Amino acid sequence: KDRSSLLTKYKHMTTELESIKEKIENEHMKKSDTLKALSKAQAEIQLWRSRYETEGMGRVEELEAANAKLRTRVAEGEETVDSLQTKLANVEKTKTRLATELEDMSMEYERVHAAALITEKRGKNFEKVLGEWQA
């Protein structure tokens, strides 16, 4: 009876041992798969890091150079705008001065024209009086 009980316990322990060995083997396989996945992920990280350092940094430098060119062009544009605003102010001053001179000349013309008409009228009257005097 003891022997039979021991034999049953032995078989049960052997079965349990096989089951535990199987679980350990499964865990080792999972660990191995996880380590492979980790290794693959690290390789991919290294690949992307390398790609970033070569392509990304080159692109950053290219964009910074383009940005510098654009800032230069903006500064040149601002200088051009300032220059054109100065020229516009000068043209406006000249326009105002010429408008004033035109108005003065127009008034002078009106005065001279009125004086010429009066002189012409006096001349006709003088000729009329002279004609009457001679007759």
PDB file of N, CA and C in Angstrom, residues 27-129:
ATOM      1  N   GLU A  27       8.501  29.556 -21.284  1.00  0.00           N
ATOM      2  CA  GLU A  27       8.963  30.864 -20.796  1.00  0.00           C
ATOM      3  C   GLU A  27      10.301  31.234 -21.436  1.00  0.00           C
ATOM      4  N   HIS A  28      11.197  30.255 -21.603  1.00  0.00           N
ATOM      5  CA  HIS A  28      12.483  30.511 -22.261  1.00  0.00           C
ATOM      6  C   HIS A  28      12.247  30.930 -23.714  1.00  0.00           C
ATOM      7  N   MET A  29      11.280  30.280 -24.373  1.00  0.00           N
ATOM      8  CA  MET A  29      10.976  30.628 -25.762  1.00  0.00           C
ATOM      9  C   MET A  29      10.395  32.051 -25.838  1.00  0.00           C
ATOM     10  N   LYS A  30       9.489  32.359 -24.887  1.00  0.00           N
ATOM     11  CA  LYS A  30       8.927  33.719 -24.848  1.00  0.00           C
ATOM     12  C   LYS A  30      10.025  34.743 -24.605  1.00  0.00           C
ATOM     13  N   LYS A  31      10.942  34.396 -23.660  1.00  0.00           N
ATOM     14  CA  LYS A  31      12.055  35.304 -23.357  1.00  0.00           C
ATOM     15  C   LYS A  31      12.918  35.481 -24.590  1.00  0.00           C
ATOM     16  N   SER A  32      13.188  34.386 -25.287  1.00  0.00           N
ATOM     17  CA  SER A  32      14.003  34.445 -26.491  1.00  0.00           C
ATOM     18  C   SER A  32      13.324  35.301 -27.555  1.00  0.00           C
ATOM     19  N   ASP A  33      12.012  35.102 -27.745  1.00  0.00           N
ATOM     20  CA  ASP A  33      11.265  35.902 -28.718  1.00  0.00           C
ATOM     21  C   ASP A  33      11.275  37.380 -28.337  1.00  0.00           C
ATOM     22  N   THR A  34      11.103  37.644 -27.036  1.00  0.00           N
ATOM     23  CA  THR A  34      11.115  39.026 -26.547  1.00  0.00           C
ATOM     24  C   THR A  34      12.487  39.662 -26.766  1.00  0.00           C
ATOM     25  N   LEU A  35      13.550  38.892 -26.496  1.00  0.00           N
ATOM     26  CA  LEU A  35      14.908  39.412 -26.713  1.00  0.00           C
ATOM     27  C   LEU A  35      15.161  39.681 -28.192  1.00  0.00           C
ATOM     28  N   LYS A  36      14.633  38.796 -29.062  1.00  0.00           N
ATOM     29  CA  LYS A  36      14.775  39.012 -30.503  1.00  0.00           C
ATOM     30  C   LYS A  36      14.025  40.285 -30.909  1.00  0.00           C
ATOM     31  N   ALA A  37      12.798  40.453 -30.383  1.00  0.00           N
ATOM     32  CA  ALA A  37      12.013  41.651 -30.694  1.00  0.00           C
ATOM     33  C   ALA A  37      12.714  42.902 -30.188  1.00  0.00           C
ATOM     34  N   LEU A  38      13.303  42.808 -28.985  1.00  0.00           N
ATOM     35  CA  LEU A  38      14.050  43.932 -28.423  1.00  0.00           C
ATOM     36  C   LEU A  38      15.245  44.259 -29.293  1.00  0.00           C
ATOM     37  N   SER A  39      15.964  43.241 -29.713  1.00  0.00           N
ATOM     38  CA  SER A  39      17.129  43.443 -30.563  1.00  0.00           C
ATOM     39  C   SER A  39      16.718  44.090 -31.885  1.00  0.00           C
ATOM     40  N   LYS A  40      15.614  43.586 -32.462  1.00  0.00           N
ATOM     41  CA  LYS A  40      15.113  44.152 -33.715  1.00  0.00           C
ATOM     42  C   LYS A  40      14.704  45.614 -33.525  1.00  0.00           C
ATOM     43  N   ALA A  41      14.014  45.908 -32.406  1.00  0.00           N
ATOM     44  CA  ALA A  41      13.589  47.279 -32.121  1.00  0.00           C
ATOM     45  C   ALA A  41      14.793  48.194 -31.934  1.00  0.00           C
ATOM     46  N   GLN A  42      15.818  47.699 -31.244  1.00  0.00           N
ATOM     47  CA  GLN A  42      17.025  48.513 -31.045  1.00  0.00           C
ATOM     48  C   GLN A  42      17.728  48.769 -32.373  1.00  0.00           C
ATOM     49  N   ALA A  43      17.745  47.740 -33.255  1.00  0.00           N
ATOM     50  CA  ALA A  43      18.351  47.924 -34.573  1.00  0.00           C
ATOM     51  C   ALA A  43      17.563  48.961 -35.373  1.00  0.00           C
ATOM     52  N   GLU A  44      16.248  48.904 -35.277  1.00  0.00           N
ATOM     53  CA  GLU A  44      15.406  49.870 -35.985  1.00  0.00           C
ATOM     54  C   GLU A  44      15.601  51.271 -35.417  1.00  0.00           C
ATOM     55  N   ILE A  45      15.714  51.364 -34.098  1.00  0.00           N
ATOM     56  CA  ILE A  45      15.986  52.661 -33.464  1.00  0.00           C
ATOM     57  C   ILE A  45      17.304  53.228 -33.979  1.00  0.00           C
ATOM     58  N   GLN A  46      18.311  52.370 -34.044  1.00  0.00           N
ATOM     59  CA  GLN A  46      19.627  52.808 -34.526  1.00  0.00           C
ATOM     60  C   GLN A  46      19.531  53.261 -35.983  1.00  0.00           C
ATOM     61  N   LEU A  47      18.753  52.509 -36.782  1.00  0.00           N
ATOM     62  CA  LEU A  47      18.570  52.875 -38.185  1.00  0.00           C
ATOM     63  C   LEU A  47      17.925  54.251 -38.299  1.00  0.00           C
ATOM     64  N   TRP A  48      16.835  54.469 -37.541  1.00  0.00           N
ATOM     65  CA  TRP A  48      16.149  55.752 -37.599  1.00  0.00           C
ATOM     66  C   TRP A  48      17.013  56.878 -37.045  1.00  0.00           C
ATOM     67  N   ARG A  49      17.784  56.597 -36.005  1.00  0.00           N
ATOM     68  CA  ARG A  49      18.689  57.611 -35.457  1.00  0.00           C
ATOM     69  C   ARG A  49      19.717  58.004 -36.513  1.00  0.00           C
ATOM     70  N   SER A  50      20.274  57.003 -37.172  1.00  0.00           N
ATOM     71  CA  SER A  50      21.265  57.263 -38.214  1.00  0.00           C
ATOM     72  C   SER A  50      20.639  58.046 -39.359  1.00  0.00           C
ATOM     73  N   ARG A  51      19.429  57.628 -39.764  1.00  0.00           N
ATOM     74  CA  ARG A  51      18.744  58.318 -40.852  1.00  0.00           C
ATOM     75  C   ARG A  51      18.453  59.765 -40.463  1.00  0.00           C
ATOM     76  N   TYR A  52      18.039  59.989 -39.221  1.00  0.00           N
ATOM     77  CA  TYR A  52      17.771  61.347 -38.736  1.00  0.00           C
ATOM     78  C   TYR A  52      19.048  62.179 -38.779  1.00  0.00           C
ATOM     79  N   GLU A  53      20.148  61.563 -38.290  1.00  0.00           N
ATOM     80  CA  GLU A  53      21.399  62.329 -38.224  1.00  0.00           C
ATOM     81  C   GLU A  53      21.911  62.674 -39.610  1.00  0.00           C
ATOM     82  N   THR A  54      21.712  61.788 -40.587  1.00  0.00           N
ATOM     83  CA  THR A  54      22.217  62.091 -41.926  1.00  0.00           C
ATOM     84  C   THR A  54      21.220  62.933 -42.719  1.00  0.00           C
ATOM     85  N   GLU A  55      19.999  62.426 -42.853  1.00  0.00           N
ATOM     86  CA  GLU A  55      19.015  63.123 -43.681  1.00  0.00           C
ATOM     87  C   GLU A  55      18.368  64.292 -42.953  1.00  0.00           C
ATOM     88  N   GLY A  56      17.962  64.053 -41.721  1.00  0.00           N
ATOM     89  CA  GLY A  56      17.252  65.083 -40.958  1.00  0.00           C
ATOM     90  C   GLY A  56      18.111  66.295 -40.680  1.00  0.00           C
ATOM     91  N   MET A  57      19.321  66.055 -40.228  1.00  0.00           N
ATOM     92  CA  MET A  57      20.195  67.183 -39.903  1.00  0.00           C
ATOM     93  C   MET A  57      20.583  67.937 -41.173  1.00  0.00           C
ATOM     94  N   GLY A  58      20.780  67.201 -42.272  1.00  0.00           N
ATOM     95  CA  GLY A  58      21.073  67.870 -43.546  1.00  0.00           C
ATOM     96  C   GLY A  58      19.914  68.743 -43.970  1.00  0.00           C
ATOM     97  N   ARG A  59      18.715  68.231 -43.790  1.00  0.00           N
ATOM     98  CA  ARG A  59      17.523  69.001 -44.152  1.00  0.00           C
ATOM     99  C   ARG A  59      17.376  70.219 -43.249  1.00  0.00           C
ATOM    100  N   VAL A  60      17.687  70.056 -41.969  1.00  0.00           N
ATOM    101  CA  VAL A  60      17.621  71.187 -41.025  1.00  0.00           C
ATOM    102  C   VAL A  60      18.598  72.274 -41.470  1.00  0.00           C
ATOM    103  N   GLU A  61      19.810  71.866 -41.828  1.00  0.00           N
ATOM    104  CA  GLU A  61      20.805  72.854 -42.281  1.00  0.00           C
ATOM    105  C   GLU A  61      20.343  73.535 -43.565  1.00  0.00           C
ATOM    106  N   GLU A  62      19.743  72.749 -44.460  1.00  0.00           N
ATOM    107  CA  GLU A  62      19.230  73.305 -45.707  1.00  0.00           C
ATOM    108  C   GLU A  62      18.120  74.316 -45.427  1.00  0.00           C
ATOM    109  N   LEU A  63      17.225  73.969 -44.510  1.00  0.00           N
ATOM    110  CA  LEU A  63      16.130  74.884 -44.155  1.00  0.00           C
ATOM    111  C   LEU A  63      16.652  76.142 -43.468  1.00  0.00           C
ATOM    112  N   GLU A  64      17.664  75.995 -42.636  1.00  0.00           N
ATOM    113  CA  GLU A  64      18.242  77.169 -41.979  1.00  0.00           C
ATOM    114  C   GLU A  64      18.884  78.096 -43.005  1.00  0.00           C
ATOM    115  N   ALA A  65      19.557  77.514 -44.008  1.00  0.00           N
ATOM    116  CA  ALA A  65      20.163  78.334 -45.062  1.00  0.00           C
ATOM    117  C   ALA A  65      19.077  79.061 -45.855  1.00  0.00           C
ATOM    118  N   ALA A  66      17.994  78.345 -46.169  1.00  0.00           N
ATOM    119  CA  ALA A  66      16.888  78.974 -46.899  1.00  0.00           C
ATOM    120  C   ALA A  66      16.256  80.081 -46.053  1.00  0.00           C
ATOM    121  N   ASN A  67      16.140  79.833 -44.753  1.00  0.00           N
ATOM    122  CA  ASN A  67      15.584  80.838 -43.841  1.00  0.00           C
ATOM    123  C   ASN A  67      16.466  82.087 -43.831  1.00  0.00           C
ATOM    124  N   ALA A  68      17.774  81.890 -43.800  1.00  0.00           N
ATOM    125  CA  ALA A  68      18.703  83.031 -43.804  1.00  0.00           C
ATOM    126  C   ALA A  68      18.547  83.829 -45.099  1.00  0.00           C
ATOM    127  N   LYS A  69      18.416  83.113 -46.245  1.00  0.00           N
ATOM    128  CA  LYS A  69      18.228  83.801 -47.523  1.00  0.00           C
ATOM    129  C   LYS A  69      16.934  84.615 -47.514  1.00  0.00           C
ATOM    130  N   LEU A  70      15.880  84.010 -46.969  1.00  0.00           N
ATOM    131  CA  LEU A  70      14.599  84.718 -46.921  1.00  0.00           C
ATOM    132  C   LEU A  70      14.669  85.946 -46.016  1.00  0.00           C
ATOM    133  N   ARG A  71      15.373  85.819 -44.886  1.00  0.00           N
ATOM    134  CA  ARG A  71      15.526  86.985 -44.008  1.00  0.00           C
ATOM    135  C   ARG A  71      16.272  88.098 -44.731  1.00  0.00           C
ATOM    136  N   THR A  72      17.298  87.723 -45.523  1.00  0.00           N
ATOM    137  CA  THR A  72      18.045  88.715 -46.291  1.00  0.00           C
ATOM    138  C   THR A  72      17.141  89.398 -47.306  1.00  0.00           C
ATOM    139  N   ARG A  73      16.328  88.594 -47.998  1.00  0.00           N
ATOM    140  CA  ARG A  73      15.418  89.163 -48.995  1.00  0.00           C
ATOM    141  C   ARG A  73      14.372  90.061 -48.350  1.00  0.00           C
ATOM    142  N   VAL A  74      13.899  89.680 -47.169  1.00  0.00           N
ATOM    143  CA  VAL A  74      12.926  90.517 -46.453  1.00  0.00           C
ATOM    144  C   VAL A  74      13.572  91.850 -46.077  1.00  0.00           C
ATOM    145  N   ALA A  75      14.814  91.786 -45.584  1.00  0.00           N
ATOM    146  CA  ALA A  75      15.517  93.020 -45.212  1.00  0.00           C
ATOM    147  C   ALA A  75      15.703  93.913 -46.439  1.00  0.00           C
ATOM    148  N   GLU A  76      16.079  93.306 -47.574  1.00  0.00           N
ATOM    149  CA  GLU A  76      16.236  94.082 -48.804  1.00  0.00           C
ATOM    150  C   GLU A  76      14.899  94.696 -49.222  1.00  0.00           C
ATOM    151  N   GLY A  77      13.834  93.914 -49.086  1.00  0.00           N
ATOM    152  CA  GLY A  77      12.497  94.417 -49.422  1.00  0.00           C
ATOM    153  C   GLY A  77      12.105  95.587 -48.539  1.00  0.00           C
ATOM    154  N   GLU A  78      12.426  95.478 -47.247  1.00  0.00           N
ATOM    155  CA  GLU A  78      12.108  96.572 -46.322  1.00  0.00           C
ATOM    156  C   GLU A  78      12.901  97.826 -46.681  1.00  0.00           C
ATOM    157  N   GLU A  79      14.175  97.646 -47.075  1.00  0.00           N
ATOM    158  CA  GLU A  79      14.989  98.798 -47.495  1.00  0.00           C
ATOM    159  C   GLU A  79      14.384  99.440 -48.745  1.00  0.00           C
ATOM    160  N   THR A  80      13.930  98.603 -49.677  1.00  0.00           N
ATOM    161  CA  THR A  80      13.316  99.117 -50.904  1.00  0.00           C
ATOM    162  C   THR A  80      12.045  99.886 -50.575  1.00  0.00           C
ATOM    163  N   VAL A  81      11.247  99.349 -49.669  1.00  0.00           N
ATOM    164  CA  VAL A  81      10.009 100.028 -49.269  1.00  0.00           C
ATOM    165  C   VAL A  81      10.333 101.387 -48.635  1.00  0.00           C
ATOM    166  N   ASP A  82      11.335 101.402 -47.747  1.00  0.00           N
ATOM    167  CA  ASP A  82      11.731 102.668 -47.119  1.00  0.00           C
ATOM    168  C   ASP A  82      12.177 103.677 -48.173  1.00  0.00           C
ATOM    169  N   SER A  83      12.994 103.208 -49.124  1.00  0.00           N
ATOM    170  CA  SER A  83      13.485 104.085 -50.183  1.00  0.00           C
ATOM    171  C   SER A  83      12.325 104.634 -51.015  1.00  0.00           C
ATOM    172  N   LEU A  84      11.389 103.747 -51.367  1.00  0.00           N
ATOM    173  CA  LEU A  84      10.242 104.186 -52.169  1.00  0.00           C
ATOM    174  C   LEU A  84       9.346 105.141 -51.387  1.00  0.00           C
ATOM    175  N   GLN A  85       9.220 104.939 -50.088  1.00  0.00           N
ATOM    176  CA  GLN A  85       8.424 105.860 -49.274  1.00  0.00           C
ATOM    177  C   GLN A  85       9.075 107.237 -49.233  1.00  0.00           C
ATOM    178  N   THR A  86      10.397 107.274 -49.146  1.00  0.00           N
ATOM    179  CA  THR A  86      11.116 108.549 -49.165  1.00  0.00           C
ATOM    180  C   THR A  86      10.907 109.254 -50.507  1.00  0.00           C
ATOM    181  N   LYS A  87      11.046 108.476 -51.600  1.00  0.00           N
ATOM    182  CA  LYS A  87      10.836 109.055 -52.931  1.00  0.00           C
ATOM    183  C   LYS A  87       9.405 109.569 -53.079  1.00  0.00           C
ATOM    184  N   LEU A  88       8.443 108.808 -52.569  1.00  0.00           N
ATOM    185  CA  LEU A  88       7.047 109.223 -52.636  1.00  0.00           C
ATOM    186  C   LEU A  88       6.826 110.530 -51.877  1.00  0.00           C
ATOM    187  N   ALA A  89       7.437 110.642 -50.692  1.00  0.00           N
ATOM    188  CA  ALA A  89       7.305 111.878 -49.911  1.00  0.00           C
ATOM    189  C   ALA A  89       7.887 113.053 -50.687  1.00  0.00           C
ATOM    190  N   ASN A  90       9.037 112.845 -51.335  1.00  0.00           N
ATOM    191  CA  ASN A  90       9.653 113.915 -52.128  1.00  0.00           C
ATOM    192  C   ASN A  90       8.770 114.298 -53.318  1.00  0.00           C
ATOM    193  N   VAL A  91       8.187 113.283 -53.973  1.00  0.00           N
ATOM    194  CA  VAL A  91       7.307 113.558 -55.108  1.00  0.00           C
ATOM    195  C   VAL A  91       6.070 114.331 -54.637  1.00  0.00           C
ATOM    196  N   GLU A  92       5.544 113.966 -53.467  1.00  0.00           N
ATOM    197  CA  GLU A  92       4.382 114.682 -52.926  1.00  0.00           C
ATOM    198  C   GLU A  92       4.731 116.143 -52.636  1.00  0.00           C
ATOM    199  N   LYS A  93       5.929 116.384 -52.082  1.00  0.00           N
ATOM    200  CA  LYS A  93       6.363 117.757 -51.814  1.00  0.00           C
ATOM    201  C   LYS A  93       6.470 118.540 -53.119  1.00  0.00           C
ATOM    202  N   THR A  94       7.076 117.895 -54.129  1.00  0.00           N
ATOM    203  CA  THR A  94       7.236 118.548 -55.423  1.00  0.00           C
ATOM    204  C   THR A  94       5.869 118.838 -56.041  1.00  0.00           C
ATOM    205  N   LYS A  95       4.962 117.890 -55.929  1.00  0.00           N
ATOM    206  CA  LYS A  95       3.602 118.061 -56.460  1.00  0.00           C
ATOM    207  C   LYS A  95       2.918 119.254 -55.795  1.00  0.00           C
ATOM    208  N   THR A  96       3.046 119.345 -54.476  1.00  0.00           N
ATOM    209  CA  THR A  96       2.436 120.451 -53.738  1.00  0.00           C
ATOM    210  C   THR A  96       3.049 121.783 -54.169  1.00  0.00           C
ATOM    211  N   ARG A  97       4.384 121.808 -54.291  1.00  0.00           N
ATOM    212  CA  ARG A  97       5.076 123.031 -54.709  1.00  0.00           C
ATOM    213  C   ARG A  97       4.653 123.444 -56.117  1.00  0.00           C
ATOM    214  N   LEU A  98       4.582 122.451 -57.034  1.00  0.00           N
ATOM    215  CA  LEU A  98       4.187 122.764 -58.407  1.00  0.00           C
ATOM    216  C   LEU A  98       2.724 123.225 -58.479  1.00  0.00           C
ATOM    217  N   ALA A  99       1.866 122.629 -57.648  1.00  0.00           N
ATOM    218  CA  ALA A  99       0.461 123.055 -57.621  1.00  0.00           C
ATOM    219  C   ALA A  99       0.362 124.499 -57.147  1.00  0.00           C
ATOM    220  N   THR A 100       1.165 124.846 -56.139  1.00  0.00           N
ATOM    221  CA  THR A 100       1.180 126.232 -55.634  1.00  0.00           C
ATOM    222  C   THR A 100       1.688 127.183 -56.707  1.00  0.00           C
ATOM    223  N   GLU A 101       2.783 126.798 -57.408  1.00  0.00           N
ATOM    224  CA  GLU A 101       3.328 127.642 -58.471  1.00  0.00           C
ATOM    225  C   GLU A 101       2.326 127.809 -59.608  1.00  0.00           C
ATOM    226  N   LEU A 102       1.616 126.712 -59.928  1.00  0.00           N
ATOM    227  CA  LEU A 102       0.613 126.779 -60.995  1.00  0.00           C
ATOM    228  C   LEU A 102      -0.508 127.738 -60.607  1.00  0.00           C
ATOM    229  N   GLU A 103      -0.933 127.656 -59.365  1.00  0.00           N
ATOM    230  CA  GLU A 103      -1.988 128.558 -58.897  1.00  0.00           C
ATOM    231  C   GLU A 103      -1.512 130.014 -58.939  1.00  0.00           C
ATOM    232  N   ASP A 104      -0.251 130.238 -58.503  1.00  0.00           N
ATOM    233  CA  ASP A 104       0.299 131.601 -58.545  1.00  0.00           C
ATOM    234  C   ASP A 104       0.381 132.109 -59.985  1.00  0.00           C
ATOM    235  N   MET A 105       0.847 131.224 -60.893  1.00  0.00           N
ATOM    236  CA  MET A 105       0.954 131.631 -62.304  1.00  0.00           C
ATOM    237  C   MET A 105      -0.417 131.895 -62.902  1.00  0.00           C
ATOM    238  N   SER A 106      -1.387 131.091 -62.509  1.00  0.00           N
ATOM    239  CA  SER A 106      -2.744 131.282 -63.012  1.00  0.00           C
ATOM    240  C   SER A 106      -3.290 132.640 -62.559  1.00  0.00           C
ATOM    241  N   MET A 107      -3.055 132.967 -61.291  1.00  0.00           N
ATOM    242  CA  MET A 107      -3.511 134.265 -60.785  1.00  0.00           C
ATOM    243  C   MET A 107      -2.765 135.399 -61.486  1.00  0.00           C
ATOM    244  N   GLU A 108      -1.451 135.228 -61.721  1.00  0.00           N
ATOM    245  CA  GLU A 108      -0.648 136.237 -62.413  1.00  0.00           C
ATOM    246  C   GLU A 108      -1.154 136.408 -63.849  1.00  0.00           C
ATOM    247  N   TYR A 109      -1.495 135.254 -64.502  1.00  0.00           N
ATOM    248  CA  TYR A 109      -2.035 135.307 -65.865  1.00  0.00           C
ATOM    249  C   TYR A 109      -3.349 136.097 -65.892  1.00  0.00           C
ATOM    250  N   GLU A 110      -4.236 135.793 -64.933  1.00  0.00           N
ATOM    251  CA  GLU A 110      -5.518 136.504 -64.875  1.00  0.00           C
ATOM    252  C   GLU A 110      -5.294 138.011 -64.705  1.00  0.00           C
ATOM    253  N   ARG A 111      -4.344 138.378 -63.819  1.00  0.00           N
ATOM    254  CA  ARG A 111      -4.058 139.801 -63.592  1.00  0.00           C
ATOM    255  C   ARG A 111      -3.495 140.454 -64.853  1.00  0.00           C
ATOM    256  N   VAL A 112      -2.513 139.752 -65.477  1.00  0.00           N
ATOM    257  CA  VAL A 112      -1.898 140.311 -66.692  1.00  0.00           C
ATOM    258  C   VAL A 112      -2.915 140.373 -67.817  1.00  0.00           C
ATOM    259  N   HIS A 113      -3.754 139.327 -67.941  1.00  0.00           N
ATOM    260  CA  HIS A 113      -4.770 139.298 -68.994  1.00  0.00           C
ATOM    261  C   HIS A 113      -5.776 140.451 -68.802  1.00  0.00           C
ATOM    262  N   ALA A 114      -6.175 140.654 -67.543  1.00  0.00           N
ATOM    263  CA  ALA A 114      -7.107 141.760 -67.257  1.00  0.00           C
ATOM    264  C   ALA A 114      -6.439 143.096 -67.588  1.00  0.00           C
ATOM    265  N   ALA A 115      -5.158 143.222 -67.219  1.00  0.00           N
ATOM    266  CA  ALA A 115      -4.439 144.473 -67.521  1.00  0.00           C
ATOM    267  C   ALA A 115      -4.312 144.652 -69.029  1.00  0.00           C
ATOM    268  N   ALA A 116      -4.073 143.537 -69.768  1.00  0.00           N
ATOM    269  CA  ALA A 116      -3.945 143.623 -71.226  1.00  0.00           C
ATOM    270  C   ALA A 116      -5.267 144.054 -71.852  1.00  0.00           C
ATOM    271  N   LEU A 117      -6.375 143.514 -71.332  1.00  0.00           N
ATOM    272  CA  LEU A 117      -7.682 143.908 -71.870  1.00  0.00           C
ATOM    273  C   LEU A 117      -7.940 145.391 -71.618  1.00  0.00           C
ATOM    274  N   ILE A 118      -7.594 145.837 -70.409  1.00  0.00           N
ATOM    275  CA  ILE A 118      -7.777 147.267 -70.091  1.00  0.00           C
ATOM    276  C   ILE A 118      -6.899 148.110 -70.998  1.00  0.00           C
ATOM    277  N   THR A 119      -5.639 147.666 -71.192  1.00  0.00           N
ATOM    278  CA  THR A 119      -4.714 148.421 -72.048  1.00  0.00           C
ATOM    279  C   THR A 119      -5.218 148.435 -73.481  1.00  0.00           C
ATOM    280  N   GLU A 120      -5.725 147.279 -73.951  1.00  0.00           N
ATOM    281  CA  GLU A 120      -6.265 147.207 -75.311  1.00  0.00           C
ATOM    282  C   GLU A 120      -7.459 148.146 -75.465  1.00  0.00           C
ATOM    283  N   LYS A 121      -8.314 148.191 -74.468  1.00  0.00           N
ATOM    284  CA  LYS A 121      -9.491 149.063 -74.492  1.00  0.00           C
ATOM    285  C   LYS A 121      -9.050 150.528 -74.510  1.00  0.00           C
ATOM    286  N   ARG A 122      -8.051 150.828 -73.669  1.00  0.00           N
ATOM    287  CA  ARG A 122      -7.540 152.212 -73.641  1.00  0.00           C
ATOM    288  C   ARG A 122      -6.906 152.586 -74.979  1.00  0.00           C
ATOM    289  N   GLY A 123      -6.192 151.553 -75.545  1.00  0.00           N
ATOM    290  CA  GLY A 123      -5.569 151.827 -76.861  1.00  0.00           C
ATOM    291  C   GLY A 123      -6.620 152.138 -77.904  1.00  0.00           C
ATOM    292  N   LYS A 124      -7.732 151.397 -77.912  1.00  0.00           N
ATOM    293  CA  LYS A 124      -8.810 151.641 -78.881  1.00  0.00           C
ATOM    294  C   LYS A 124      -9.423 153.014 -78.629  1.00  0.00           C
ATOM    295  N   ASN A 125      -9.633 153.330 -77.354  1.00  0.00           N
ATOM    296  CA  ASN A 125     -10.181 154.650 -77.033  1.00  0.00           C
ATOM    297  C   ASN A 125      -9.209 155.759 -77.473  1.00  0.00           C
ATOM    298  N   PHE A 126      -7.898 155.502 -77.256  1.00  0.00           N
ATOM    299  CA  PHE A 126      -6.887 156.483 -77.647  1.00  0.00           C
ATOM    300  C   PHE A 126      -6.896 156.681 -79.151  1.00  0.00           C
ATOM    301  N   GLU A 127      -7.003 155.560 -79.893  1.00  0.00           N
ATOM    302  CA  GLU A 127      -7.044 155.650 -81.352  1.00  0.00           C
ATOM    303  C   GLU A 127      -8.307 156.391 -81.805  1.00  0.00           C
ATOM    304  N   LYS A 128      -9.397 156.136 -81.104  1.00  0.00           N
ATOM    305  CA  LYS A 128     -10.659 156.795 -81.441  1.00  0.00           C
ATOM    306  C   LYS A 128     -10.540 158.303 -81.204  1.00  0.00           C
ATOM    307  N   VAL A 129      -9.985 158.661 -80.054  1.00  0.00           N
ATOM    308  CA  VAL A 129      -9.819 160.067 -79.735  1.00  0.00           C
ATOM    309  C   VAL A 129      -8.826 160.693 -80.728  1.00  0.00           C
TER     310      VAL A 129
END
